[in-house]
Short mmCIF file of C-alpha atoms in Angstrom, two decimals:
data_model
loop_
_atom_site.label_atom_id
_atom_site.label_comp_id
_atom_site.label_asym_id
_atom_site.label_seq_id
_atom_site.Cartn_x
_atom_site.Cartn_y
_atom_site.Cartn_z
CA ASN A 1 -1.15 30.92 -1.34
CA ILE A 2 -3.53 32.90 -3.55
CA ARG A 3 -4.19 36.55 -2.79
CA VAL A 4 -7.94 37.09 -2.30
CA LYS A 5 -9.01 40.00 -4.53
CA SER A 6 -12.74 40.09 -3.81
CA SER A 7 -15.40 38.65 -1.58
CA LEU A 8 -16.77 36.78 -4.61
CA HIS A 9 -13.40 35.18 -5.20
CA TRP A 10 -13.19 34.28 -1.51
CA LEU A 11 -16.61 32.63 -1.67
CA LYS A 12 -15.60 30.72 -4.81
CA MET A 13 -12.46 29.40 -3.15
CA LYS A 14 -14.32 28.33 0.00
CA LEU A 15 -16.92 26.54 -2.11
CA LEU A 16 -14.18 24.80 -4.11
CA ALA A 17 -12.47 23.79 -0.87
CA CYS A 18 -15.73 22.24 0.36
CA VAL A 19 -16.23 20.41 -2.94
CA ALA A 20 -12.63 19.20 -2.90
CA TYR A 21 -12.99 18.04 0.67
CA PHE A 22 -16.04 15.94 -0.12
CA LEU A 23 -14.43 14.51 -3.26
CA VAL A 24 -11.10 13.71 -1.64
CA THR A 25 -12.45 12.39 1.66
CA GLY A 26 -15.47 10.73 0.18
CA GLY A 27 -17.95 12.95 2.00
CA PRO A 28 -21.13 11.58 3.49
CA CYS A 29 -22.10 9.72 0.32
CA ASN A 30 -18.84 7.73 0.03
CA ALA A 31 -17.91 6.54 3.51
CA PHE A 32 -14.56 4.88 3.92
CA SER A 33 -13.60 2.08 6.26
CA THR A 34 -11.28 2.48 9.24
CA THR A 35 -9.26 0.24 11.47
CA SER A 36 -10.60 1.73 14.68
CA VAL A 37 -12.34 -1.51 15.67
CA GLY A 38 -10.00 -4.28 16.77
CA SER A 39 -6.84 -2.54 15.57
CA GLU A 40 -4.92 -3.12 18.79
CA SER A 41 -5.60 -6.85 18.67
CA ARG A 42 -4.54 -7.00 15.02
CA TYR A 43 -1.21 -5.41 15.85
CA ALA A 44 -0.78 -7.72 18.81
CA ASP A 45 -1.38 -10.67 16.45
CA LEU A 46 1.18 -9.18 14.05
CA LYS A 47 3.78 -9.00 16.80
CA ASP A 48 3.09 -12.59 17.83
CA TRP A 49 3.44 -13.76 14.22
CA LEU A 50 6.71 -11.88 13.69
CA LEU A 51 8.23 -13.59 16.71
CA SER A 52 6.93 -17.05 15.84
CA GLY A 53 8.93 -19.80 14.16
CA THR A 54 12.29 -18.00 14.20
CA ASP A 55 15.00 -16.88 16.59
CA ASP A 56 16.04 -14.05 14.27
CA SER A 57 13.09 -11.74 14.98
CA PHE A 58 13.21 -9.17 17.77
CA ILE A 59 10.72 -6.56 18.94
CA SER A 60 11.77 -4.29 21.76
CA PRO A 61 9.42 -4.46 24.75
CA LYS A 62 9.71 -0.67 24.78
CA LEU A 63 7.91 -0.37 21.41
CA ASP A 64 4.17 0.33 21.49
CA ILE A 65 1.62 0.60 18.67
CA ARG A 66 -1.09 3.18 19.10
CA PRO A 67 -2.83 6.04 17.23
CA SER A 68 -0.27 8.24 15.53
CA THR A 69 0.27 11.93 16.13
CA ARG A 70 0.14 12.22 12.34
CA GLY A 71 -2.42 11.04 9.81
CA GLY A 72 -3.79 11.97 6.45
CA LEU A 73 -7.54 11.60 6.97
CA ALA A 74 -9.64 12.70 9.91
CA THR A 75 -9.71 9.13 11.27
CA GLY A 76 -5.98 9.24 12.06
CA GLY A 77 -3.62 6.33 11.61
CA TYR A 78 -1.44 4.16 13.79
CA GLY A 79 2.25 4.52 14.55
CA ALA A 80 5.01 3.21 16.77
CA PHE A 81 5.92 4.86 20.08
CA ALA A 82 8.49 4.60 22.82
CA GLY A 83 6.81 3.01 25.82
CA GLU A 84 9.94 3.76 27.87
CA ASP A 85 13.05 5.91 27.43
CA ILE A 86 15.26 4.53 24.63
CA ASP A 87 19.02 5.04 24.43
CA GLU A 88 20.81 6.07 21.26
CA GLY A 89 21.91 2.98 19.36
CA GLU A 90 19.42 0.70 21.13
CA ILE A 91 17.95 -2.02 18.91
CA LEU A 92 14.21 -1.67 18.39
CA LEU A 93 13.46 -4.26 15.71
CA LYS A 94 15.02 -7.18 13.90
CA ILE A 95 12.99 -8.40 10.94
CA PRO A 96 14.26 -11.45 9.06
CA VAL A 97 13.66 -11.61 5.33
CA ALA A 98 11.50 -14.71 5.90
CA LYS A 99 8.93 -12.39 7.52
CA CYS A 100 9.09 -9.82 4.70
CA VAL A 101 7.02 -9.95 1.52
CA THR A 102 9.48 -10.23 -1.35
CA LEU A 103 9.51 -11.01 -5.05
CA GLN A 104 10.71 -14.47 -4.17
CA ASP A 105 7.51 -15.15 -2.22
CA ALA A 106 5.52 -14.43 -5.37
CA LEU A 107 7.76 -16.52 -7.64
CA GLU A 108 7.71 -19.50 -5.25
CA ASP A 109 3.93 -19.38 -4.76
CA LEU A 110 2.57 -22.88 -5.44
CA GLU A 111 -0.52 -21.65 -7.21
CA CYS A 112 0.64 -18.71 -9.30
CA GLY A 113 4.44 -18.74 -9.07
CA PRO A 114 5.16 -20.06 -12.61
CA SER A 115 2.71 -17.55 -14.14
CA PHE A 116 4.23 -14.71 -12.12
CA ALA A 117 7.69 -15.78 -13.31
CA ASN A 118 6.58 -15.72 -16.95
CA LEU A 119 4.94 -12.34 -16.47
CA LEU A 120 8.21 -11.02 -14.99
CA LYS A 121 10.16 -12.43 -17.92
CA LYS A 122 7.77 -11.00 -20.50
CA ALA A 123 7.31 -7.57 -18.94
CA GLY A 124 10.97 -7.09 -18.02
CA PRO A 125 12.54 -4.58 -15.57
CA GLY A 126 10.11 -2.63 -13.48
CA SER A 127 7.49 -5.36 -13.36
CA ASP A 128 8.51 -6.53 -9.86
CA THR A 129 5.87 -4.26 -8.33
CA VAL A 130 3.14 -5.73 -10.54
CA VAL A 131 4.10 -9.27 -9.60
CA ILE A 132 4.30 -8.61 -5.84
CA ALA A 133 1.02 -6.67 -6.00
CA GLY A 134 -0.58 -9.60 -7.80
CA TYR A 135 0.64 -11.98 -5.12
CA LEU A 136 -0.66 -9.71 -2.36
CA ALA A 137 -4.06 -9.34 -4.04
CA LYS A 138 -4.42 -13.11 -4.45
CA GLU A 139 -3.55 -13.84 -0.83
CA TYR A 140 -5.86 -11.08 0.38
CA LEU A 141 -8.80 -12.45 -1.62
CA LEU A 142 -8.12 -15.95 -0.27
CA LEU A 143 -8.03 -14.51 3.26
CA LYS A 144 -11.39 -12.82 2.65
CA GLU A 145 -12.82 -16.14 1.46
CA PHE A 146 -11.53 -17.81 4.62
CA ASP A 147 -13.22 -15.15 6.77
CA ARG A 148 -16.46 -15.56 4.82
CA ARG A 149 -16.50 -19.30 5.41
CA ILE A 150 -15.71 -18.89 9.10
CA SER A 151 -18.56 -16.37 9.45
CA GLU A 152 -20.90 -19.01 7.99
CA GLY A 153 -19.89 -21.63 10.57
CA ALA A 154 -17.00 -23.43 8.87
CA THR A 155 -13.88 -24.43 10.80
CA ALA A 156 -10.22 -24.42 9.79
CA ASP A 157 -10.17 -28.26 9.69
CA ASP A 158 -13.29 -28.83 7.61
CA ASP A 159 -11.49 -29.82 4.41
CA SER A 160 -8.23 -29.43 2.51
CA GLU A 161 -9.27 -26.05 1.09
CA MET A 162 -10.02 -24.64 4.55
CA ARG A 163 -6.74 -25.99 5.88
CA ARG A 164 -4.93 -24.25 3.04
CA LEU A 165 -6.81 -21.00 3.68
CA ALA A 166 -6.08 -21.21 7.40
CA ASN A 167 -2.35 -21.21 6.68
CA ILE A 168 -1.90 -18.13 4.51
CA LYS A 169 1.70 -17.13 5.28
CA PHE A 170 1.22 -13.40 5.76
CA ALA A 171 -2.36 -13.43 7.09
CA ALA A 172 -1.55 -11.54 10.31
CA TYR A 173 0.26 -8.87 8.31
CA LEU A 174 -2.38 -8.63 5.57
CA ARG A 175 -5.02 -7.83 8.21
CA THR A 176 -3.15 -4.64 9.22
CA LEU A 177 -2.67 -3.23 5.71
CA PRO A 178 -4.71 -0.40 4.09
CA TRP A 179 -6.74 -2.29 1.52
CA GLY A 180 -9.31 0.46 1.39
CA ARG A 181 -9.40 4.19 1.58
CA GLY A 182 -9.01 5.57 5.10
CA VAL A 183 -7.73 2.31 6.59
CA ASN A 184 -4.92 3.41 8.89
CA ALA A 185 -5.57 6.90 7.53
CA GLN A 186 -4.32 5.88 4.08
CA GLU A 187 -5.10 8.36 1.32
CA HIS A 188 -4.01 7.79 -2.29
CA VAL A 189 -4.97 8.94 -5.77
CA LEU A 190 -5.52 5.28 -6.68
CA PHE A 191 -8.57 5.32 -4.42
CA TRP A 192 -10.10 8.32 -6.19
CA LYS A 193 -12.67 8.21 -8.96
CA ASP A 194 -11.57 9.19 -12.49
CA GLU A 195 -13.79 12.26 -12.49
CA ASP A 196 -12.34 13.41 -9.16
CA VAL A 197 -8.77 13.14 -10.49
CA ASP A 198 -9.74 15.27 -13.50
CA ALA A 199 -11.71 17.79 -11.44
CA LEU A 200 -9.06 18.27 -8.75
CA LEU A 201 -5.69 17.59 -10.34
CA GLU A 202 -5.93 18.49 -14.04
CA GLY A 203 -3.41 21.23 -14.74
CA SER A 204 -1.39 20.35 -11.61
CA LEU A 205 2.11 18.95 -11.32
CA ALA A 206 0.61 15.73 -9.92
CA TYR A 207 -1.84 15.08 -12.75
CA LYS A 208 0.47 13.19 -15.11
CA ASP A 209 1.82 10.96 -12.33
CA ALA A 210 -1.67 10.30 -11.03
CA THR A 211 -3.20 9.40 -14.41
CA GLU A 212 -0.23 7.27 -15.50
CA THR A 213 -0.20 5.34 -12.22
CA ARG A 214 -3.95 4.74 -12.43
CA ALA A 215 -3.67 3.57 -16.05
CA THR A 216 -0.88 1.17 -15.10
CA VAL A 217 -2.99 -0.34 -12.31
CA LYS A 218 -6.00 -0.77 -14.61
CA MET A 219 -3.89 -2.59 -17.18
CA ALA A 220 -2.19 -4.70 -14.51
CA THR A 221 -5.62 -5.74 -13.19
CA LYS A 222 -6.58 -7.18 -16.57
CA VAL A 223 -3.30 -9.07 -16.86
CA LEU A 224 -3.44 -10.36 -13.29
CA ASN A 225 -7.06 -11.43 -13.77
CA ALA A 226 -5.89 -14.23 -16.06
CA ILE A 227 -3.42 -15.46 -13.43
CA ILE A 228 -5.34 -15.00 -10.18
CA SER A 229 -8.99 -15.60 -11.05
CA PRO A 230 -8.77 -19.42 -11.49
CA VAL A 231 -7.30 -19.76 -7.98
CA ILE A 232 -9.93 -17.56 -6.35
CA ARG A 233 -12.81 -19.11 -8.26
CA LYS A 234 -11.68 -22.54 -7.12
CA ALA A 235 -11.58 -21.36 -3.49
CA ARG A 236 -15.04 -19.86 -3.90
CA ALA A 237 -16.30 -23.04 -5.63
CA GLU A 238 -17.28 -20.94 -8.65
CA GLU A 239 -17.39 -22.23 -12.21
CA GLU A 240 -14.79 -20.98 -14.65
CA PRO A 241 -16.15 -18.72 -17.40
CA GLU A 242 -16.21 -20.29 -20.86
CA SER A 243 -13.17 -19.51 -23.02
CA LYS A 244 -13.51 -17.89 -26.44
CA ASP A 245 -11.58 -19.22 -29.41
CA GLU A 246 -10.64 -15.71 -30.48
CA GLY A 247 -9.01 -14.92 -27.15
CA PHE A 248 -5.31 -14.11 -26.86
CA ARG A 249 -2.83 -16.41 -25.14
CA PHE A 250 -0.01 -15.54 -22.76
CA PRO A 251 3.16 -17.56 -23.52
CA TRP A 252 2.79 -19.50 -20.28
CA GLN A 253 -0.91 -20.35 -20.65
CA GLN A 254 -2.12 -23.60 -22.11
CA GLU A 255 -5.61 -22.25 -22.70
CA PRO A 256 -6.35 -18.96 -24.50
CA GLU A 257 -7.48 -16.09 -22.33
CA PRO A 258 -10.89 -14.61 -23.27
CA GLU A 259 -10.95 -11.01 -24.35
CA SER A 260 -11.00 -8.73 -21.34
CA SER A 261 -14.01 -6.69 -20.33
CA ASP A 262 -15.14 -5.05 -17.15
CA GLU A 263 -17.79 -7.74 -16.66
CA GLU A 264 -15.25 -10.56 -16.89
CA ILE A 265 -12.89 -9.24 -14.20
CA LEU A 266 -13.08 -11.42 -11.10
CA GLU A 267 -15.38 -9.96 -8.45
CA GLY A 268 -13.32 -8.05 -5.92
CA LEU A 269 -10.11 -8.18 -7.95
CA GLU A 270 -10.06 -4.53 -8.98
CA ASP A 271 -10.29 -3.37 -5.37
CA ALA A 272 -7.70 -5.92 -4.25
CA VAL A 273 -5.17 -4.99 -6.94
CA ARG A 274 -5.75 -1.29 -6.33
CA GLY A 275 -5.17 -1.78 -2.62
CA ALA A 276 -2.08 -3.91 -3.29
CA PHE A 277 -0.56 -1.16 -5.45
CA VAL A 278 -1.27 1.44 -2.80
CA ILE A 279 0.46 -0.77 -0.25
CA MET A 280 3.49 -1.30 -2.51
CA LEU A 281 3.82 2.39 -3.42
CA SER A 282 3.34 3.71 0.10
CA ARG A 283 5.00 1.00 2.23
CA SER A 284 7.62 -0.92 0.31
CA PHE A 285 11.35 -0.44 0.94
CA ALA A 286 14.09 -0.75 -1.67
CA GLU A 287 16.75 -2.75 0.16
CA THR A 288 20.26 -3.39 -1.15
CA VAL A 289 21.21 -7.05 -0.96
CA GLY A 290 24.61 -8.36 -1.92
CA GLU A 291 26.88 -5.83 -3.61
CA ASN A 292 24.67 -4.03 -6.12
CA THR A 293 21.28 -5.70 -6.12
CA GLN A 294 18.18 -3.84 -4.95
CA GLU A 295 14.84 -5.44 -4.23
CA ASP A 296 11.49 -4.11 -3.12
CA ARG A 297 10.21 -5.53 0.14
CA LEU A 298 7.35 -5.09 2.52
CA GLU A 299 8.80 -5.13 6.03
CA PRO A 300 6.10 -5.73 8.65
CA LEU A 301 6.00 -3.41 11.67
CA LEU A 302 8.80 -1.24 10.28
CA ASP A 303 6.22 0.16 7.88
CA MET A 304 4.20 1.35 10.89
CA LEU A 305 6.74 4.15 11.49
CA GLN A 306 5.52 7.46 10.12
CA HIS A 307 7.74 9.65 7.93
CA SER A 308 9.97 12.45 9.17
CA ASN A 309 12.81 14.18 7.38
CA ALA A 310 14.58 14.23 10.78
CA PRO A 311 13.96 10.62 11.91
CA ASN A 312 14.86 9.23 15.31
CA THR A 313 15.51 5.73 13.96
CA GLU A 314 17.79 4.23 11.32
CA CYS A 315 17.57 0.96 9.37
CA LEU A 316 20.42 -1.34 8.46
CA VAL A 317 20.42 -4.50 6.39
CA LYS A 318 22.52 -7.03 8.26
CA ASP A 319 24.36 -10.10 6.92
CA ASP A 320 25.82 -10.43 3.45
CA GLY A 321 22.61 -11.93 2.05
CA GLY A 322 20.46 -9.09 3.35
CA SER A 323 18.68 -11.57 5.58
CA ILE A 324 17.81 -9.29 8.53
CA VAL A 325 16.59 -5.70 8.70
CA GLU A 326 17.73 -4.07 11.95
CA VAL A 327 16.16 -0.86 13.28
CA ARG A 328 18.03 1.20 15.92
CA ALA A 329 17.43 4.47 17.67
CA CYS A 330 19.71 7.10 16.12
CA LYS A 331 19.19 9.46 19.08
CA VAL A 332 17.84 9.35 22.61
CA ILE A 333 14.06 8.87 22.49
CA THR A 334 11.93 9.90 25.45
CA SER A 335 9.07 7.73 26.69
CA GLY A 336 5.87 8.67 24.88
CA ASP A 337 7.61 10.01 21.78
CA GLU A 338 6.61 8.66 18.40
CA LEU A 339 9.18 6.75 16.35
CA PHE A 340 9.88 8.09 12.86
CA ASN A 341 11.58 6.77 9.77
CA ARG A 342 12.55 8.70 6.64
CA TYR A 343 10.84 7.33 3.53
CA LYS A 344 12.68 9.63 1.12
CA SER A 345 14.74 12.75 1.64
CA GLU A 346 12.54 15.81 1.25
CA GLU A 347 15.50 17.47 -0.49
CA ASP A 348 15.64 14.74 -3.14
CA GLU A 349 15.18 16.46 -6.52
CA ASN A 350 13.60 13.26 -7.88
CA MET A 351 10.92 13.32 -5.17
CA PRO A 352 9.29 16.79 -5.04
CA TYR A 353 6.29 17.19 -2.77
CA HIS A 354 3.69 16.49 -5.43
CA LYS A 355 5.41 13.17 -6.16
CA PHE A 356 5.42 12.41 -2.43
CA PHE A 357 1.64 12.74 -2.65
CA THR A 358 1.16 10.53 -5.72
CA ARG A 359 3.41 7.83 -4.29
CA PHE A 360 2.92 7.89 -0.53
CA GLY A 361 -0.46 9.62 -0.30
CA PHE A 362 0.58 12.62 1.80
CA VAL A 363 2.56 15.84 1.63
CA PRO A 364 5.44 15.79 4.13
CA GLY A 365 5.50 18.41 6.83
CA VAL A 366 2.05 19.72 5.91
CA VAL A 367 -0.80 19.25 8.37
CA GLU A 368 -3.34 21.16 6.26
CA PRO A 369 -5.77 18.80 4.48
CA VAL A 370 -4.69 18.02 0.92
CA ALA A 371 -8.16 19.07 -0.25
CA ASP A 372 -7.47 22.59 1.00
CA LEU A 373 -4.09 22.71 -0.73
CA ILE A 374 -5.63 21.64 -4.01
CA ALA A 375 -8.56 24.04 -3.72
CA ALA A 376 -6.21 26.93 -2.96
CA ARG A 377 -4.03 25.90 -5.93
CA SER A 378 -0.99 25.59 -3.69
CA THR A 379 2.37 25.82 -5.43
CA ILE A 380 3.02 22.29 -4.20
CA PHE A 381 0.59 21.14 -6.88
CA PHE A 382 0.17 24.07 -9.31
CA PRO A 383 3.01 25.95 -10.95
CA GLN A 384 2.72 29.71 -10.57
CA ARG A 385 3.73 32.39 -13.02
CA ALA A 386 5.91 35.09 -11.59
CA GLU A 387 4.21 38.48 -11.32
CA ILE A 388 5.71 41.16 -13.53
#
């Protein structure tokens, strides 16, 4: 906290807090979407989908989804709650890997799988997130095209394209994810404008992480545009843009890719890729499969549990192949209590609070709006010199 030395300084700080609030939350001129309408039905659909087509899934009848007691933006988010008393050790969820979004889903995708595989080979370690984000963005854009056609009177059986769009594997899950700012109370620096990042974070501990992550996403969007845009344009019945002879060529492409420009990026792709990266950074789990192999996964419903450094649940990967994620109560949970998971230890030296913010979009254990922390130059974000 900063010691207020004068009424002028106090006024300056309050004004900065107001400016930061409007920049960070969007203010009246940059409204964000929410999931307040139809959220309960979406989560009911998600539960139905998780239990369909397999005997390995399990959702405790004692588990409810409703507005969380925690949330980053004023809209609040959703969380999981105990609808009845839960005993220590009681199983709450079983999620088979077939219901999780994994790298394998991207690599086995009929439309983009080979291109994703070549991208993974070319980019090397660390590119898993880019590939899975690309897969998520593609499926999300196809789902939006399906919804557009339905809104115009089409049916799921009209033609082969509609039948394909009606059978997007993770559709029920995709509809619950925070593709835009404020959806399920999701905040993230990837949703900010460049000028807001500079105005609010320059000089802070979070600035380098924020700018590097944003630069990575912008570059990934250009690369993924070459892979995803033909599929989406086909679904939209759009013509392919003409290729240029001077364009570069990825090793796996038969035709050269035209030089990138903002105008040539597929409509909606930037938002979709940005949302996909936010989802991967804030919701993916690094699970150990086999003896020493780790893989990033999105685990539906488990990612509804909010973070606590003292969680009341624990997660175990069952079976040698890591085929089922099992969630149990690690203590007695009283009816009405919210269920919590621990994303990362808050004592982890590799995950200080400012990195929590740039990855997950919140500061753990802090209920004060992030805008206020930034405006007050909190030590969470700004290093302080010791007074002599």
